[in-house]
Tab-separated table of C-alpha atoms and ligand atoms in Angstrom:
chain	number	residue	atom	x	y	z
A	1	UNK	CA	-69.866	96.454	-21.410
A	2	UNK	CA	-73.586	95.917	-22.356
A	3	UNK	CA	-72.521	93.210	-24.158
A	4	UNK	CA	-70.665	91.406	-21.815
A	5	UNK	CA	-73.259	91.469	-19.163
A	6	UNK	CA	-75.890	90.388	-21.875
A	7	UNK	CA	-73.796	87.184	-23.179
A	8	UNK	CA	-73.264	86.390	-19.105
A	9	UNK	CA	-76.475	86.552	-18.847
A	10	UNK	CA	-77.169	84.390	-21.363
A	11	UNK	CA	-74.701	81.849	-20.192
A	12	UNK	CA	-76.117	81.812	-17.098
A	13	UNK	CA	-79.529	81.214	-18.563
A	14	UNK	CA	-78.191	78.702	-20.695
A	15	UNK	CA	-77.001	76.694	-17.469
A	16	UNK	CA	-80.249	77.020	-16.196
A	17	UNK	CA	-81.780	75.551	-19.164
A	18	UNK	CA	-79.484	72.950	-19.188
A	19	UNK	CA	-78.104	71.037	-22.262
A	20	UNK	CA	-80.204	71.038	-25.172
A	21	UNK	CA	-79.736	68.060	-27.188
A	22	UNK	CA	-81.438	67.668	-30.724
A	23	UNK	CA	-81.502	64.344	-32.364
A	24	UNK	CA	-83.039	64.605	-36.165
A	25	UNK	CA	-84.949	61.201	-37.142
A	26	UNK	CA	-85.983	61.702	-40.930
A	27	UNK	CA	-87.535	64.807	-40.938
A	28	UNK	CA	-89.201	64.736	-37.226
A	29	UNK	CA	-86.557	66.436	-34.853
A	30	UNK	CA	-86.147	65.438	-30.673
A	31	UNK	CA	-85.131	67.767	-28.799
A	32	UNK	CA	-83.675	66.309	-25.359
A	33	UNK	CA	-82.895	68.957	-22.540
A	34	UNK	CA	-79.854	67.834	-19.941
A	35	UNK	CA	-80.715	68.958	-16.971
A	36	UNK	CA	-77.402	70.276	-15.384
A	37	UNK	CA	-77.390	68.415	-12.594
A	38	UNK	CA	-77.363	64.908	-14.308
A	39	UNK	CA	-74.612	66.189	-15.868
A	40	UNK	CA	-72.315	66.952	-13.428
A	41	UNK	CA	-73.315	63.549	-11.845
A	42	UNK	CA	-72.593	61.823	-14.970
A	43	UNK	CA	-69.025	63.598	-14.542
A	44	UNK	CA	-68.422	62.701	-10.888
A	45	UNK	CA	-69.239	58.634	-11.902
A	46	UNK	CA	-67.098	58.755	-14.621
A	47	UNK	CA	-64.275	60.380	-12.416
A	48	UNK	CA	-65.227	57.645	-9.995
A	49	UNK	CA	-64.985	54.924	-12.058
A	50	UNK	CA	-61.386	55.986	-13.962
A	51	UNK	CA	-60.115	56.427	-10.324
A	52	UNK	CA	-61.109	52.958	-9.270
A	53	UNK	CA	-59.711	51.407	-12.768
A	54	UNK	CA	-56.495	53.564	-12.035
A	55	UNK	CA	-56.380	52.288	-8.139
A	56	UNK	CA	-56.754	48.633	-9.510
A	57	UNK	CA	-54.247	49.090	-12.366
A	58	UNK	CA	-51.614	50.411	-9.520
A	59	UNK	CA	-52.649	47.191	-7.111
A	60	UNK	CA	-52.026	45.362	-10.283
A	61	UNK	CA	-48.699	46.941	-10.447
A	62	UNK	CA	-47.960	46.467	-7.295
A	63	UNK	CA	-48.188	42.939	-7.187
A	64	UNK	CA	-46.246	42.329	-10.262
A	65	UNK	CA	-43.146	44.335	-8.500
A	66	UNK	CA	-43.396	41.872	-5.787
A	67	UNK	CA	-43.406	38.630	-7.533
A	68	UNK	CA	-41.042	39.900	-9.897
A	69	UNK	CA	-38.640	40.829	-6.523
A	70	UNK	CA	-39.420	37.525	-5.323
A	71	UNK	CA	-38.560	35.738	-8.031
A	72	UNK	CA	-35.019	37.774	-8.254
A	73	UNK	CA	-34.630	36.438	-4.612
A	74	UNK	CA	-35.578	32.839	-5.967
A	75	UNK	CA	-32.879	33.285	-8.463
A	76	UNK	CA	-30.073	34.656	-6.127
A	77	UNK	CA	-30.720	32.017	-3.454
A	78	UNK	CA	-30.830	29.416	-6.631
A	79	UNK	CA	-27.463	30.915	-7.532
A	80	UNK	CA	-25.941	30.810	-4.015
A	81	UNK	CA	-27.057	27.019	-3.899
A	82	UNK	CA	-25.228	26.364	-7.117
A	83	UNK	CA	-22.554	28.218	-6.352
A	84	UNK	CA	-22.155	26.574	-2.800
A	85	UNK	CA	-22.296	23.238	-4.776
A	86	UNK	CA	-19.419	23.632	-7.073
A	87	UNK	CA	-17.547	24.502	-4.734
A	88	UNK	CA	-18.224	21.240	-2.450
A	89	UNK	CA	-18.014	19.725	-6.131
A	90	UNK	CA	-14.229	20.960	-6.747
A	91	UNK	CA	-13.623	20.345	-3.090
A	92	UNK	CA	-14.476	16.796	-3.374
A	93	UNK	CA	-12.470	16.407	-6.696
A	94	UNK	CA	-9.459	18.198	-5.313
A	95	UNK	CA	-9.722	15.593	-2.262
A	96	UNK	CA	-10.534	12.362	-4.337
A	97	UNK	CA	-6.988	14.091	-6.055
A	98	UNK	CA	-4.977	14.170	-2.891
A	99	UNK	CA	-6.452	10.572	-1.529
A	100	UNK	CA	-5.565	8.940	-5.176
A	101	UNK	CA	-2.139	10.649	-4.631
A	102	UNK	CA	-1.873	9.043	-1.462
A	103	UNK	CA	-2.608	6.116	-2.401
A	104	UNK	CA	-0.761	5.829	-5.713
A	105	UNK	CA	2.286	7.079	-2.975
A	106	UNK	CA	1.677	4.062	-0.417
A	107	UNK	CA	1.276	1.759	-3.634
A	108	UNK	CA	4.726	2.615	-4.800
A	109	UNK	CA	6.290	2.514	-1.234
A	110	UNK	CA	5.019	-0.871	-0.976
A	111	UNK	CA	6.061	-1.877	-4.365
A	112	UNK	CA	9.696	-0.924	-3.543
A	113	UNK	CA	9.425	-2.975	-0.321
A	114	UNK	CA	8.459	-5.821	-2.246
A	115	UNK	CA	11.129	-5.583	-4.698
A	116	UNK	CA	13.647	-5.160	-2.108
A	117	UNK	CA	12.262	-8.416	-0.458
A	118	UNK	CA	12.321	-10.195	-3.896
A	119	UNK	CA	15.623	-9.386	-4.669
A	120	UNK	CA	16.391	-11.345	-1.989
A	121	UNK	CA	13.741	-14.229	-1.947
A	122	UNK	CA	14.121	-14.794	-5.594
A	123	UNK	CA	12.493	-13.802	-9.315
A	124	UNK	CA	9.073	-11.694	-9.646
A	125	UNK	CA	7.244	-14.221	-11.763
A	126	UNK	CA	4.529	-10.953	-11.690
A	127	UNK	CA	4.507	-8.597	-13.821
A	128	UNK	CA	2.857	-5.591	-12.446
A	129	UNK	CA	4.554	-2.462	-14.274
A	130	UNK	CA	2.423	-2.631	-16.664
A	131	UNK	CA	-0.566	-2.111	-14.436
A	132	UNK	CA	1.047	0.839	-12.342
A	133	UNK	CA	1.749	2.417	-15.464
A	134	UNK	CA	-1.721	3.115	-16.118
A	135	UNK	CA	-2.158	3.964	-12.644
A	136	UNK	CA	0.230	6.444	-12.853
A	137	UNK	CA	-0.309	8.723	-16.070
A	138	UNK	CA	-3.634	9.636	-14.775
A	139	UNK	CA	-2.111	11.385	-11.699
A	140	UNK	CA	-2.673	14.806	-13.415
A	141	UNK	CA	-6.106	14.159	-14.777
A	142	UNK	CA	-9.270	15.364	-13.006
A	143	UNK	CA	-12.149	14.434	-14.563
A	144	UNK	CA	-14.749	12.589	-12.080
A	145	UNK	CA	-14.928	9.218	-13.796
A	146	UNK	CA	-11.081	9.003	-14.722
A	147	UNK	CA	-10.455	10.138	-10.733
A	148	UNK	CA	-13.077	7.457	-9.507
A	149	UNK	CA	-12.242	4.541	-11.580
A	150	UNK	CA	-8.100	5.234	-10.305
A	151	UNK	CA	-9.266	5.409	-6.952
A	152	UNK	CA	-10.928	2.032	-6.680
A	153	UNK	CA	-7.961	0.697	-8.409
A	154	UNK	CA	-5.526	1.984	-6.726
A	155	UNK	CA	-7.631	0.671	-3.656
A	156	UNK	CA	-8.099	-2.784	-5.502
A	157	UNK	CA	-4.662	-2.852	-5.970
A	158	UNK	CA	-3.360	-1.767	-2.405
A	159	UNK	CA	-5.077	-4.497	-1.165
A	160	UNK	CA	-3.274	-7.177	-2.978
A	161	UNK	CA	-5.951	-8.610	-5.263
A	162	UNK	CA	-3.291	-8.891	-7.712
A	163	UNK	CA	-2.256	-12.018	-5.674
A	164	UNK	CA	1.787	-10.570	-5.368
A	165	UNK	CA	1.817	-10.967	-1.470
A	166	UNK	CA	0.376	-14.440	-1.583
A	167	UNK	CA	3.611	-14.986	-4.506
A	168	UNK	CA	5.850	-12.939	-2.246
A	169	UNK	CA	4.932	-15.029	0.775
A	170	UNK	CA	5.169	-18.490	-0.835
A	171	UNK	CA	8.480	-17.398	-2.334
A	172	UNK	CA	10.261	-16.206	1.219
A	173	UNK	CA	8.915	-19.349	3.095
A	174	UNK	CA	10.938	-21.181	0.290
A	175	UNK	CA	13.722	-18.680	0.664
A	176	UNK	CA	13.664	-19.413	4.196
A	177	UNK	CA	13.259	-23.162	3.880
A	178	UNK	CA	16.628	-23.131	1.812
A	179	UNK	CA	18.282	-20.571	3.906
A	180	UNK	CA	17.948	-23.145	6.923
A	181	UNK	CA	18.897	-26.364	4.692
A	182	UNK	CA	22.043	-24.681	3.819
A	183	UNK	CA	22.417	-23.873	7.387
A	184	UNK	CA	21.961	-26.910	8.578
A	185	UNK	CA	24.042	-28.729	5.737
A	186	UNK	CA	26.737	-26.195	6.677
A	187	UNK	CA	26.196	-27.270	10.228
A	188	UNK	CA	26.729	-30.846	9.735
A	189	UNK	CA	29.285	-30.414	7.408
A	190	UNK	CA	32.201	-28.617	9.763
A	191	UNK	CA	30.654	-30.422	12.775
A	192	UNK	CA	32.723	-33.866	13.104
A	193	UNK	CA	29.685	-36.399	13.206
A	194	UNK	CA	31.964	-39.087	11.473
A	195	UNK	CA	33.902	-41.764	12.651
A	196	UNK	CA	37.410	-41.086	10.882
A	197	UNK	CA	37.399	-44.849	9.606
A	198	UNK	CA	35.937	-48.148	9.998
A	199	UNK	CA	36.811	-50.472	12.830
A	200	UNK	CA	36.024	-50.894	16.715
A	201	UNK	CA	36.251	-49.066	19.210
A	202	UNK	CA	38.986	-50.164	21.322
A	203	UNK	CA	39.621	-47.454	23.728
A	204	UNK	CA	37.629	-44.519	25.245
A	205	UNK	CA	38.429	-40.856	25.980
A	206	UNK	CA	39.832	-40.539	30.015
A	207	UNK	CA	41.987	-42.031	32.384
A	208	UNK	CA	42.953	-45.467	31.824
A	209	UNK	CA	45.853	-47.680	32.627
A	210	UNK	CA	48.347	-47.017	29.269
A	211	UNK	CA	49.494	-49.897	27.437
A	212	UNK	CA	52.518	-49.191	26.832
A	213	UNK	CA	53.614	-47.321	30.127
A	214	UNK	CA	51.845	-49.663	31.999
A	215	UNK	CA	50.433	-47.074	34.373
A	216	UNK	CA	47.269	-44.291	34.618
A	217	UNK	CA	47.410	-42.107	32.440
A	218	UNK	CA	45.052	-39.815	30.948
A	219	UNK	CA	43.865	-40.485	27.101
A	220	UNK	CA	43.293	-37.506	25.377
A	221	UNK	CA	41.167	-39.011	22.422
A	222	UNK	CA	39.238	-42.547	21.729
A	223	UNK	CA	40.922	-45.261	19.830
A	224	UNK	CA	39.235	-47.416	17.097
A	225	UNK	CA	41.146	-50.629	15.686
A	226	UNK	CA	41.539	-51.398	12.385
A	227	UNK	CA	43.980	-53.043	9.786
A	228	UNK	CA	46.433	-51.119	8.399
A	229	UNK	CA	45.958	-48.731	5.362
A	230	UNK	CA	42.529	-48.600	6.274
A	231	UNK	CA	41.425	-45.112	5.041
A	232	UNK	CA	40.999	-42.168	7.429
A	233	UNK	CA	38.310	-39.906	6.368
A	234	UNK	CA	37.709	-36.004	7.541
A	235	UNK	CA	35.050	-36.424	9.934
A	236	UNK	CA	33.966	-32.507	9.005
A	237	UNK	CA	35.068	-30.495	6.447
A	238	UNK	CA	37.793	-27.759	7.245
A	239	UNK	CA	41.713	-26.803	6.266
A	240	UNK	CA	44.227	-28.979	7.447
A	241	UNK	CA	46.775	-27.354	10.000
A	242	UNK	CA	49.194	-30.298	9.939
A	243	UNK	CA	50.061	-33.898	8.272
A	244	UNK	CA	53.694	-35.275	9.556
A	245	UNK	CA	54.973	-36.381	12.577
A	246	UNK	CA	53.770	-35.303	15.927
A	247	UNK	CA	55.962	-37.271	18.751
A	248	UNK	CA	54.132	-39.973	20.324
A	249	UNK	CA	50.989	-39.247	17.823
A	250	UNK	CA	53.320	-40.508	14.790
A	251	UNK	CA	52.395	-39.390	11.506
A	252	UNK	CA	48.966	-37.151	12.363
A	253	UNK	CA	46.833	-35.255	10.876
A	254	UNK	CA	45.127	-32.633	12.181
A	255	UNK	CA	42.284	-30.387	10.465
A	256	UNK	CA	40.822	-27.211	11.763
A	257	UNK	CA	36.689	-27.185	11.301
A	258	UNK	CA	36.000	-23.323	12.259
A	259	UNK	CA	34.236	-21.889	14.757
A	260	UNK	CA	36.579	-23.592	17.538
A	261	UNK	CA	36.572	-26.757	16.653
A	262	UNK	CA	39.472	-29.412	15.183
A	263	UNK	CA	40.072	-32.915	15.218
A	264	UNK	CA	43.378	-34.980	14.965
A	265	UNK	CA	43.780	-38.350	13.332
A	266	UNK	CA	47.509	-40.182	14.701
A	267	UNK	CA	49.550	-42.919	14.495
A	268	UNK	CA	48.626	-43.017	10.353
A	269	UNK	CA	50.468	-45.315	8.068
A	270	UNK	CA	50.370	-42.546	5.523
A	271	UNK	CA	48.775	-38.936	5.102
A	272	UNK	CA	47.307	-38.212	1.560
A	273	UNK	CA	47.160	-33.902	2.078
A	274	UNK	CA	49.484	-31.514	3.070
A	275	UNK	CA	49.306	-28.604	5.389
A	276	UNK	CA	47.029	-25.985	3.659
A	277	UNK	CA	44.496	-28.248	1.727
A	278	UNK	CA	41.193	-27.410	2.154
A	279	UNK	CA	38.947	-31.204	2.726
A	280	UNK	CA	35.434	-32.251	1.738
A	281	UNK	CA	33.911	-34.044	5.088
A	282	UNK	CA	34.645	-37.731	4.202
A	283	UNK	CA	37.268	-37.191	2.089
A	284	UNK	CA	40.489	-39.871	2.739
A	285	UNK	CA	43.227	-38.024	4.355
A	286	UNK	CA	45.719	-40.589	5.487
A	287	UNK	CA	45.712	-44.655	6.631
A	288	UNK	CA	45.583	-46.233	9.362
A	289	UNK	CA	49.196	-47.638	11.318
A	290	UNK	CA	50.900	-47.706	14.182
A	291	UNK	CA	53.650	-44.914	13.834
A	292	UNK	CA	54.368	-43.239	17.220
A	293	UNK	CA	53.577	-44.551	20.745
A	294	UNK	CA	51.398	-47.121	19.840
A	295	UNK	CA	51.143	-51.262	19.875
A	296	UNK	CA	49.206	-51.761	17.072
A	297	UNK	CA	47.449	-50.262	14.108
A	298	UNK	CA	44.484	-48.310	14.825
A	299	UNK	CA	43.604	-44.495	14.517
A	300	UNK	CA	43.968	-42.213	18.118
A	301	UNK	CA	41.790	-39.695	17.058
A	302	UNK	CA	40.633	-36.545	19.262
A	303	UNK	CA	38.109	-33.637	18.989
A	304	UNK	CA	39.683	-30.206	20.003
A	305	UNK	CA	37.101	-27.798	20.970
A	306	UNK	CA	38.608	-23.856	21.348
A	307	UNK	CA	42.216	-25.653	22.044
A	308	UNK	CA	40.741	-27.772	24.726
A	309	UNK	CA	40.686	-31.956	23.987
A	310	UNK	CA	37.171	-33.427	24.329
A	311	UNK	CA	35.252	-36.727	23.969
A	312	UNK	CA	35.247	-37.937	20.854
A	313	UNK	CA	32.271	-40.108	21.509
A	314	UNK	CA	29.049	-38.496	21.330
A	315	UNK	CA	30.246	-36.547	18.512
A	316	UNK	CA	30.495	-39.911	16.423
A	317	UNK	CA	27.426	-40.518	15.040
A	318	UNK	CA	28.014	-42.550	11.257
A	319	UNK	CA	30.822	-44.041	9.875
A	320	UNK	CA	29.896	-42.304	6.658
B	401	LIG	ZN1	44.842	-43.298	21.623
């Protein structure tokens, strides 16, 4: 128990004394005493300082956490963006898809039409399949350069650069040129414009005073004098519905011209067709006399429209 009370004393003393510190230089020793209250100071500085170092390591810290967070954010939004993009991308694509579709569609719609018009107008002198069949085996194909380059061709193409409308057009004004020729030629040729031989014209189509019965009578055609055997032509083309006698006419002829018209050619000398034939328009059908009711040779002849007899007259328009 002594003991323990002596070595606190001495501790306590020792305290007191503070820190003895002995340095040895050579052989001369320094002795430094510590007081004790330097030393705790010493200790409450350094504690200071480590805290502060800590504090600023933790600030440090601190602010890395943040810019590291906010570059995460920088990242995600970065990602959204390209995201959002690929998608407006592959939207794009899948509608410069559809439009080329489309178009290739209305290309071939209008390439039917045209061939349906050109079967009737004539010969394609162009040769386009070769051209659509590019167009069309990159239907399927997506890339952004293939699609593009299709489109504007398509679009090129739509819009007849390749010059087949302007063909197309030239050809059906031609087709249509021909169409009304052969119209017209088919006009003229079953409408009796002819005078049915040469000669004059000796009597007209109406009431006159008949030679024969010496009183008025109506005429049902014009007359036109000329020696006989002159030839009688077909004034239009048609079939003939009659060549032999015909009471007063004599030997006639008659010849039925379609669409309500015929014409009859009498008093003949001779007929050269027979019931049946079908006649070119100035083709010689019979010769001129004076079989029938007549007093001389010449050709009665009469224009027959829907059954009714008409004047001959303004129909006549060249002996050939
Ligand atoms: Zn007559």
């Amino acid at each position: 128990m002594a003991k323990l009370l002596r070595q606190a004393h001495n501790a306590h003393t020792a305290w007191r004394d503070g820190l003895v510190v002995k340095f040895m230089l050579g052989r001369q020793g320094v002795v430094y005493r510590l007081s004790p209250w330097l030393i705790v100071g010493c200790f409450l500085l350094l504690a200071a300082g480590l805290q502060a170092v800590l504090a600023n390591q933790a600030a440090r810290e601190e602010r890395l956490r943040q810019r590291i967070a906010s570059l995460e954010e920088d990242k995600r939004q970065a990602l959204t963006f390209l995201q959002r993009k690929e998608r407006e991308k592959k939207q794009a694509l899948a509608l410069a898809q559809l439009r080329s579709d489309e178009l290739w569609d209305e290309l071939r719609a209008r390439d039917k039409q045209m061939d349906q018009i050109w079967k009737v107008v004539g010969k394609n002198p162009t040769a386009r399949s070769k051209q659509r069949r590019s167009l069309s085996v990159s239907r399927s194909r997506t890339h952004p350069l293939v699609l593009k380059r299709r489109y504007l061709e398509l679009q090129r193409a739509l819009h007849g650069e390749d010059g087949e409308m302007k063909k197309l057009r030239t050809a059906a004004v031609s087709y249509r040129k021909e169409k009304v020729r052969q119209a017209e030629l088919a006009l003229w040729n079953t409408h009796p414009t002819l005078w049915p031989c040469d000669g004059y014209f000796s009597s007209p189509f109406g009431y006159r005073i008949h030679p024969i019965l010496g009183y008025a009578r109506f005429h049902s055609g014009c007359d036109i004098s000329a020696g006989t055997g002159t030839p009688i032509r077909a004034t239009a083309a048609g079939r003939v519905t009659g060549a032999d006698y015909l009471g007063g006419y004599g030997l006639a002829v008659t010849i039925d011209h379609g669409a309500g018209l015929s014409t009859l050619y009498g008093h003949c000398s001779a007929v050269s067709v027979k019931s049946g034939d079908y006649v070119r328009k100035g083709q010689i059908v019979a010769s001129v006399g004076s079989t029938g009711m007549s007093t001389g040779p010449h050709c009665h002849y009469e224009v027959h429209q829907n059954g009714a007899q008409i004047d001959p007259a303004p129909f006549m328009q060249s002996h050939r």
